[in-house]
PDB file of C-alpha atoms in Angstrom:
ATOM      1  CA  UNK A  40       0.034   0.011  -0.056  1.00 58.00           C
ATOM      2  CA  UNK A  41       1.215   3.535  -0.857  1.00 79.00           C
ATOM      3  CA  UNK A  42       2.390   5.642   1.923  1.00 92.00           C
ATOM      4  CA  UNK A  43       0.584   8.869   2.890  1.00 91.00           C
ATOM      5  CA  UNK A  44       3.624  10.820   1.528  1.00 89.00           C
ATOM      6  CA  UNK A  45       3.318   9.144  -1.740  1.00 92.00           C
ATOM      7  CA  UNK A  46      -0.477   9.796  -2.011  1.00 92.00           C
ATOM      8  CA  UNK A  47       0.238  13.444  -1.126  1.00 90.00           C
ATOM      9  CA  UNK A  48       2.817  13.843  -3.977  1.00 91.00           C
ATOM     10  CA  UNK A  49       0.478  12.062  -6.390  1.00 93.00           C
ATOM     11  CA  UNK A  50      -2.547  14.375  -5.413  1.00 92.00           C
ATOM     12  CA  UNK A  51      -0.262  17.554  -5.847  1.00 90.00           C
ATOM     13  CA  UNK A  52       0.802  16.233  -9.182  1.00 93.00           C
ATOM     14  CA  UNK A  53      -2.797  15.663 -10.205  1.00 93.00           C
ATOM     15  CA  UNK A  54      -3.715  19.277  -9.079  1.00 89.00           C
ATOM     16  CA  UNK A  55      -0.851  20.576 -11.216  1.00 87.00           C
ATOM     17  CA  UNK A  56      -2.005  18.545 -14.210  1.00 90.00           C
ATOM     18  CA  UNK A  57      -5.472  19.906 -13.932  1.00 88.00           C
ATOM     19  CA  UNK A  58      -4.087  23.493 -13.625  1.00 85.00           C
ATOM     20  CA  UNK A  59      -1.635  22.941 -16.457  1.00 87.00           C
ATOM     21  CA  UNK A  60      -4.380  21.604 -18.682  1.00 87.00           C
ATOM     22  CA  UNK A  61      -6.504  24.755 -18.152  1.00 85.00           C
ATOM     23  CA  UNK A  62      -3.438  26.881 -18.607  1.00 86.00           C
ATOM     24  CA  UNK A  63      -2.789  25.183 -22.066  1.00 89.00           C
ATOM     25  CA  UNK A  64      -6.356  25.473 -23.185  1.00 87.00           C
ATOM     26  CA  UNK A  65      -6.357  29.190 -22.296  1.00 85.00           C
ATOM     27  CA  UNK A  66      -2.988  29.850 -23.809  1.00 87.00           C
ATOM     28  CA  UNK A  67      -3.892  27.958 -27.039  1.00 88.00           C
ATOM     29  CA  UNK A  68      -7.041  30.089 -27.500  1.00 86.00           C
ATOM     30  CA  UNK A  69      -4.965  33.298 -27.341  1.00 87.00           C
ATOM     31  CA  UNK A  70      -2.163  31.759 -29.528  1.00 90.00           C
ATOM     32  CA  UNK A  71       0.496  32.037 -26.877  1.00 91.00           C
ATOM     33  CA  UNK A  72       2.318  29.540 -24.773  1.00 92.00           C
ATOM     34  CA  UNK A  73       1.687  28.754 -21.012  1.00 90.00           C
ATOM     35  CA  UNK A  74       5.029  30.107 -20.199  1.00 92.00           C
ATOM     36  CA  UNK A  75       4.148  33.371 -21.984  1.00 94.00           C
ATOM     37  CA  UNK A  76       1.043  33.692 -19.686  1.00 91.00           C
ATOM     38  CA  UNK A  77       3.325  33.234 -16.707  1.00 91.00           C
ATOM     39  CA  UNK A  78       5.561  35.924 -18.113  1.00 94.00           C
ATOM     40  CA  UNK A  79       2.621  38.240 -18.417  1.00 94.00           C
ATOM     41  CA  UNK A  80       1.503  37.405 -14.796  1.00 91.00           C
ATOM     42  CA  UNK A  81       5.040  38.116 -13.426  1.00 93.00           C
ATOM     43  CA  UNK A  82       5.157  41.504 -15.264  1.00 95.00           C
ATOM     44  CA  UNK A  83       1.723  42.311 -13.776  1.00 94.00           C
ATOM     45  CA  UNK A  84       2.738  41.498 -10.240  1.00 90.00           C
ATOM     46  CA  UNK A  85       6.361  42.864 -10.264  1.00 91.00           C
ATOM     47  CA  UNK A  86       7.600  46.418 -10.113  1.00 89.00           C
ATOM     48  CA  UNK A  87       9.101  47.719 -13.324  1.00 88.00           C
ATOM     49  CA  UNK A  88      12.604  47.462 -11.830  1.00 86.00           C
ATOM     50  CA  UNK A  89      12.243  43.674 -11.953  1.00 90.00           C
ATOM     51  CA  UNK A  90      10.659  43.629 -15.421  1.00 92.00           C
ATOM     52  CA  UNK A  91      13.636  42.662 -17.634  1.00 92.00           C
ATOM     53  CA  UNK A  92      14.610  39.552 -19.732  1.00 94.00           C
ATOM     54  CA  UNK A  93      17.416  38.757 -17.213  1.00 92.00           C
ATOM     55  CA  UNK A  94      14.985  38.749 -14.273  1.00 92.00           C
ATOM     56  CA  UNK A  95      12.483  36.574 -16.174  1.00 94.00           C
ATOM     57  CA  UNK A  96      15.268  34.262 -17.050  1.00 93.00           C
ATOM     58  CA  UNK A  97      16.417  33.843 -13.405  1.00 90.00           C
ATOM     59  CA  UNK A  98      12.903  33.655 -12.078  1.00 89.00           C
ATOM     60  CA  UNK A  99      11.712  30.872 -14.472  1.00 89.00           C
ATOM     61  CA  UNK A 100      15.265  29.067 -14.735  1.00 87.00           C
ATOM     62  CA  UNK A 101      15.260  29.491 -18.518  1.00 93.00           C
ATOM     63  CA  UNK A 102      17.979  30.725 -20.879  1.00 94.00           C
ATOM     64  CA  UNK A 103      17.968  34.407 -21.837  1.00 94.00           C
ATOM     65  CA  UNK A 104      17.580  33.528 -25.561  1.00 95.00           C
ATOM     66  CA  UNK A 105      14.416  31.414 -24.735  1.00 95.00           C
ATOM     67  CA  UNK A 106      12.868  34.219 -22.696  1.00 95.00           C
ATOM     68  CA  UNK A 107      13.938  36.755 -25.289  1.00 95.00           C
ATOM     69  CA  UNK A 108      12.128  34.832 -28.133  1.00 96.00           C
ATOM     70  CA  UNK A 109       9.062  34.484 -26.078  1.00 95.00           C
ATOM     71  CA  UNK A 110       9.096  38.106 -25.160  1.00 96.00           C
ATOM     72  CA  UNK A 111       9.572  39.122 -28.833  1.00 96.00           C
ATOM     73  CA  UNK A 112       6.470  37.043 -29.617  1.00 96.00           C
ATOM     74  CA  UNK A 113       4.440  38.797 -26.958  1.00 96.00           C
ATOM     75  CA  UNK A 114       5.496  42.176 -28.267  1.00 96.00           C
ATOM     76  CA  UNK A 115       4.607  41.277 -31.771  1.00 96.00           C
ATOM     77  CA  UNK A 116       1.140  40.216 -30.516  1.00 95.00           C
ATOM     78  CA  UNK A 117       0.791  43.424 -28.660  1.00 96.00           C
ATOM     79  CA  UNK A 118       0.739  42.106 -25.177  1.00 96.00           C
ATOM     80  CA  UNK A 119       3.933  43.708 -23.991  1.00 97.00           C
ATOM     81  CA  UNK A 120       6.087  46.692 -24.928  1.00 96.00           C
ATOM     82  CA  UNK A 121       9.724  47.636 -24.231  1.00 94.00           C
ATOM     83  CA  UNK A 122      10.712  50.860 -22.740  1.00 92.00           C
ATOM     84  CA  UNK A 123      14.234  52.131 -22.198  1.00 87.00           C
ATOM     85  CA  UNK A 124      15.479  52.438 -18.703  1.00 78.00           C
ATOM     86  CA  UNK A 125      15.863  56.079 -17.903  1.00 80.00           C
ATOM     87  CA  UNK A 126      19.111  55.584 -15.954  1.00 81.00           C
ATOM     88  CA  UNK A 127      20.719  53.096 -18.397  1.00 78.00           C
ATOM     89  CA  UNK A 128      19.766  52.971 -21.936  1.00 77.00           C
ATOM     90  CA  UNK A 129      21.401  49.583 -22.390  1.00 81.00           C
ATOM     91  CA  UNK A 130      18.623  48.147 -20.212  1.00 83.00           C
ATOM     92  CA  UNK A 131      14.931  47.844 -21.454  1.00 89.00           C
ATOM     93  CA  UNK A 132      12.123  47.233 -19.253  1.00 92.00           C
ATOM     94  CA  UNK A 133       8.986  45.169 -20.146  1.00 95.00           C
ATOM     95  CA  UNK A 134       5.461  46.482 -19.331  1.00 95.00           C
ATOM     96  CA  UNK A 135       2.137  45.071 -20.136  1.00 96.00           C
ATOM     97  CA  UNK A 136      -0.087  46.783 -22.798  1.00 96.00           C
ATOM     98  CA  UNK A 137      -3.902  47.153 -22.394  1.00 95.00           C
ATOM     99  CA  UNK A 138      -4.178  43.990 -24.452  1.00 94.00           C
ATOM    100  CA  UNK A 139      -1.838  42.224 -22.111  1.00 94.00           C
ATOM    101  CA  UNK A 140      -3.844  43.243 -19.021  1.00 93.00           C
ATOM    102  CA  UNK A 141      -7.025  42.086 -20.729  1.00 90.00           C
ATOM    103  CA  UNK A 142      -5.627  38.651 -21.394  1.00 88.00           C
ATOM    104  CA  UNK A 143      -4.746  38.453 -17.704  1.00 88.00           C
ATOM    105  CA  UNK A 144      -8.132  39.532 -16.650  1.00 84.00           C
ATOM    106  CA  UNK A 145      -9.635  36.731 -18.716  1.00 76.00           C
ATOM    107  CA  UNK A 146      -7.124  34.325 -17.188  1.00 77.00           C
ATOM    108  CA  UNK A 147      -8.096  35.241 -13.611  1.00 71.00           C
ATOM    109  CA  UNK A 148     -11.565  34.258 -14.660  1.00 67.00           C
ATOM    110  CA  UNK A 149     -10.067  30.832 -15.422  1.00 67.00           C
ATOM    111  CA  UNK A 150      -8.681  30.703 -11.886  1.00 76.00           C
ATOM    112  CA  UNK A 151     -12.333  30.988 -10.741  1.00 79.00           C
ATOM    113  CA  UNK A 152     -12.720  27.256 -11.236  1.00 80.00           C
ATOM    114  CA  UNK A 153     -10.271  26.577  -8.590  1.00 85.00           C
ATOM    115  CA  UNK A 154     -11.467  29.476  -6.385  1.00 86.00           C
ATOM    116  CA  UNK A 155     -15.152  28.033  -6.508  1.00 89.00           C
ATOM    117  CA  UNK A 156     -13.789  24.591  -5.623  1.00 90.00           C
ATOM    118  CA  UNK A 157     -11.818  26.017  -2.695  1.00 91.00           C
ATOM    119  CA  UNK A 158     -14.659  28.078  -1.437  1.00 92.00           C
ATOM    120  CA  UNK A 159     -16.625  24.836  -0.525  1.00 95.00           C
ATOM    121  CA  UNK A 160     -14.137  24.179   2.172  1.00 95.00           C
ATOM    122  CA  UNK A 161     -14.300  25.664   5.632  1.00 96.00           C
ATOM    123  CA  UNK A 162     -12.006  28.590   6.483  1.00 95.00           C
ATOM    124  CA  UNK A 163     -10.180  26.291   8.988  1.00 96.00           C
ATOM    125  CA  UNK A 164      -9.605  23.594   6.364  1.00 95.00           C
ATOM    126  CA  UNK A 165      -8.202  26.226   3.907  1.00 94.00           C
ATOM    127  CA  UNK A 166      -5.893  27.784   6.574  1.00 94.00           C
ATOM    128  CA  UNK A 167      -4.567  24.367   7.583  1.00 94.00           C
ATOM    129  CA  UNK A 168      -4.044  23.396   4.043  1.00 92.00           C
ATOM    130  CA  UNK A 169      -2.314  26.615   3.315  1.00 91.00           C
ATOM    131  CA  UNK A 170      -0.010  26.289   6.450  1.00 91.00           C
ATOM    132  CA  UNK A 171       0.978  22.780   5.289  1.00 91.00           C
ATOM    133  CA  UNK A 172       1.711  23.849   1.793  1.00 89.00           C
ATOM    134  CA  UNK A 173       3.772  26.823   2.960  1.00 88.00           C
ATOM    135  CA  UNK A 174       5.697  24.708   5.301  1.00 88.00           C
ATOM    136  CA  UNK A 175       6.196  22.013   2.589  1.00 88.00           C
ATOM    137  CA  UNK A 176       7.454  24.669   0.219  1.00 85.00           C
ATOM    138  CA  UNK A 177       9.848  26.099   2.765  1.00 84.00           C
ATOM    139  CA  UNK A 178      11.368  22.690   3.418  1.00 87.00           C
ATOM    140  CA  UNK A 179      11.707  21.995  -0.490  1.00 85.00           C
ATOM    141  CA  UNK A 180      13.323  25.385  -0.955  1.00 82.00           C
ATOM    142  CA  UNK A 181      15.840  24.736   1.905  1.00 83.00           C
ATOM    143  CA  UNK A 182      16.513  21.148   0.861  1.00 84.00           C
ATOM    144  CA  UNK A 183      16.894  21.714  -2.868  1.00 79.00           C
ATOM    145  CA  UNK A 184      18.551  25.049  -2.457  1.00 73.00           C
ATOM    146  CA  UNK A 185      16.301  26.637  -5.097  1.00 64.00           C
ATOM    147  CA  UNK A 186      16.985  30.276  -4.585  1.00 57.00           C
ATOM    148  CA  UNK A 187      15.119  31.447  -7.581  1.00 52.00           C
ATOM    149  CA  UNK A 188      11.838  30.575  -5.882  1.00 52.00           C
ATOM    150  CA  UNK A 189      12.066  33.905  -3.912  1.00 52.00           C
ATOM    151  CA  UNK A 190       9.358  33.224  -1.288  1.00 50.00           C
ATOM    152  CA  UNK A 191       9.293  34.861   1.999  1.00 54.00           C
ATOM    153  CA  UNK A 192       8.605  31.550   3.676  1.00 51.00           C
ATOM    154  CA  UNK A 193      12.351  30.761   4.140  1.00 49.00           C
ATOM    155  CA  UNK A 194      13.022  34.084   5.791  1.00 53.00           C
ATOM    156  CA  UNK A 195      13.490  33.969   9.639  1.00 51.00           C
ATOM    157  CA  UNK A 196      11.135  36.990   9.927  1.00 48.00           C
ATOM    158  CA  UNK A 197       8.273  35.266   8.071  1.00 49.00           C
ATOM    159  CA  UNK A 198       5.041  35.047  10.084  1.00 51.00           C
ATOM    160  CA  UNK A 199       2.511  32.527   8.935  1.00 49.00           C
ATOM    161  CA  UNK A 200      -0.371  34.519  10.487  1.00 53.00           C
ATOM    162  CA  UNK A 201       0.206  37.524   8.261  1.00 53.00           C
TER     163      UNK A 201
END
């Protein structure tokens, strides 16, 4: 019989598969790749000072040419535009266009499927699940030494209750 740990890993894998399937469907509909949606989401949630090909490359553990090609495609489709850094003209920042923001608004509606399911659980169950996942992520980050995951959960000042 499988251990509880094995069942948890299997369940997490299935959750990811369901999410990835929805992500692929949505991306295909907009003629972009799932990683491009993740790039758009990154650009939406990070300050312009972090919005460079170099930072995307580090954040997603991809080569700069791979990221650069994906960004060129997003620019061509009108989802992203480049702006020159005011302090250093060699650096260009990436910003979402109105079209890019619209794609993400629709993508957030896709996340409603997951939100709707989560809302069927009690607040206590969701908080317990979140605490477990955060602790699990913290341990994985420490044990695998994945520094690109930049999450506060490994910081000594992190407070689960905030």
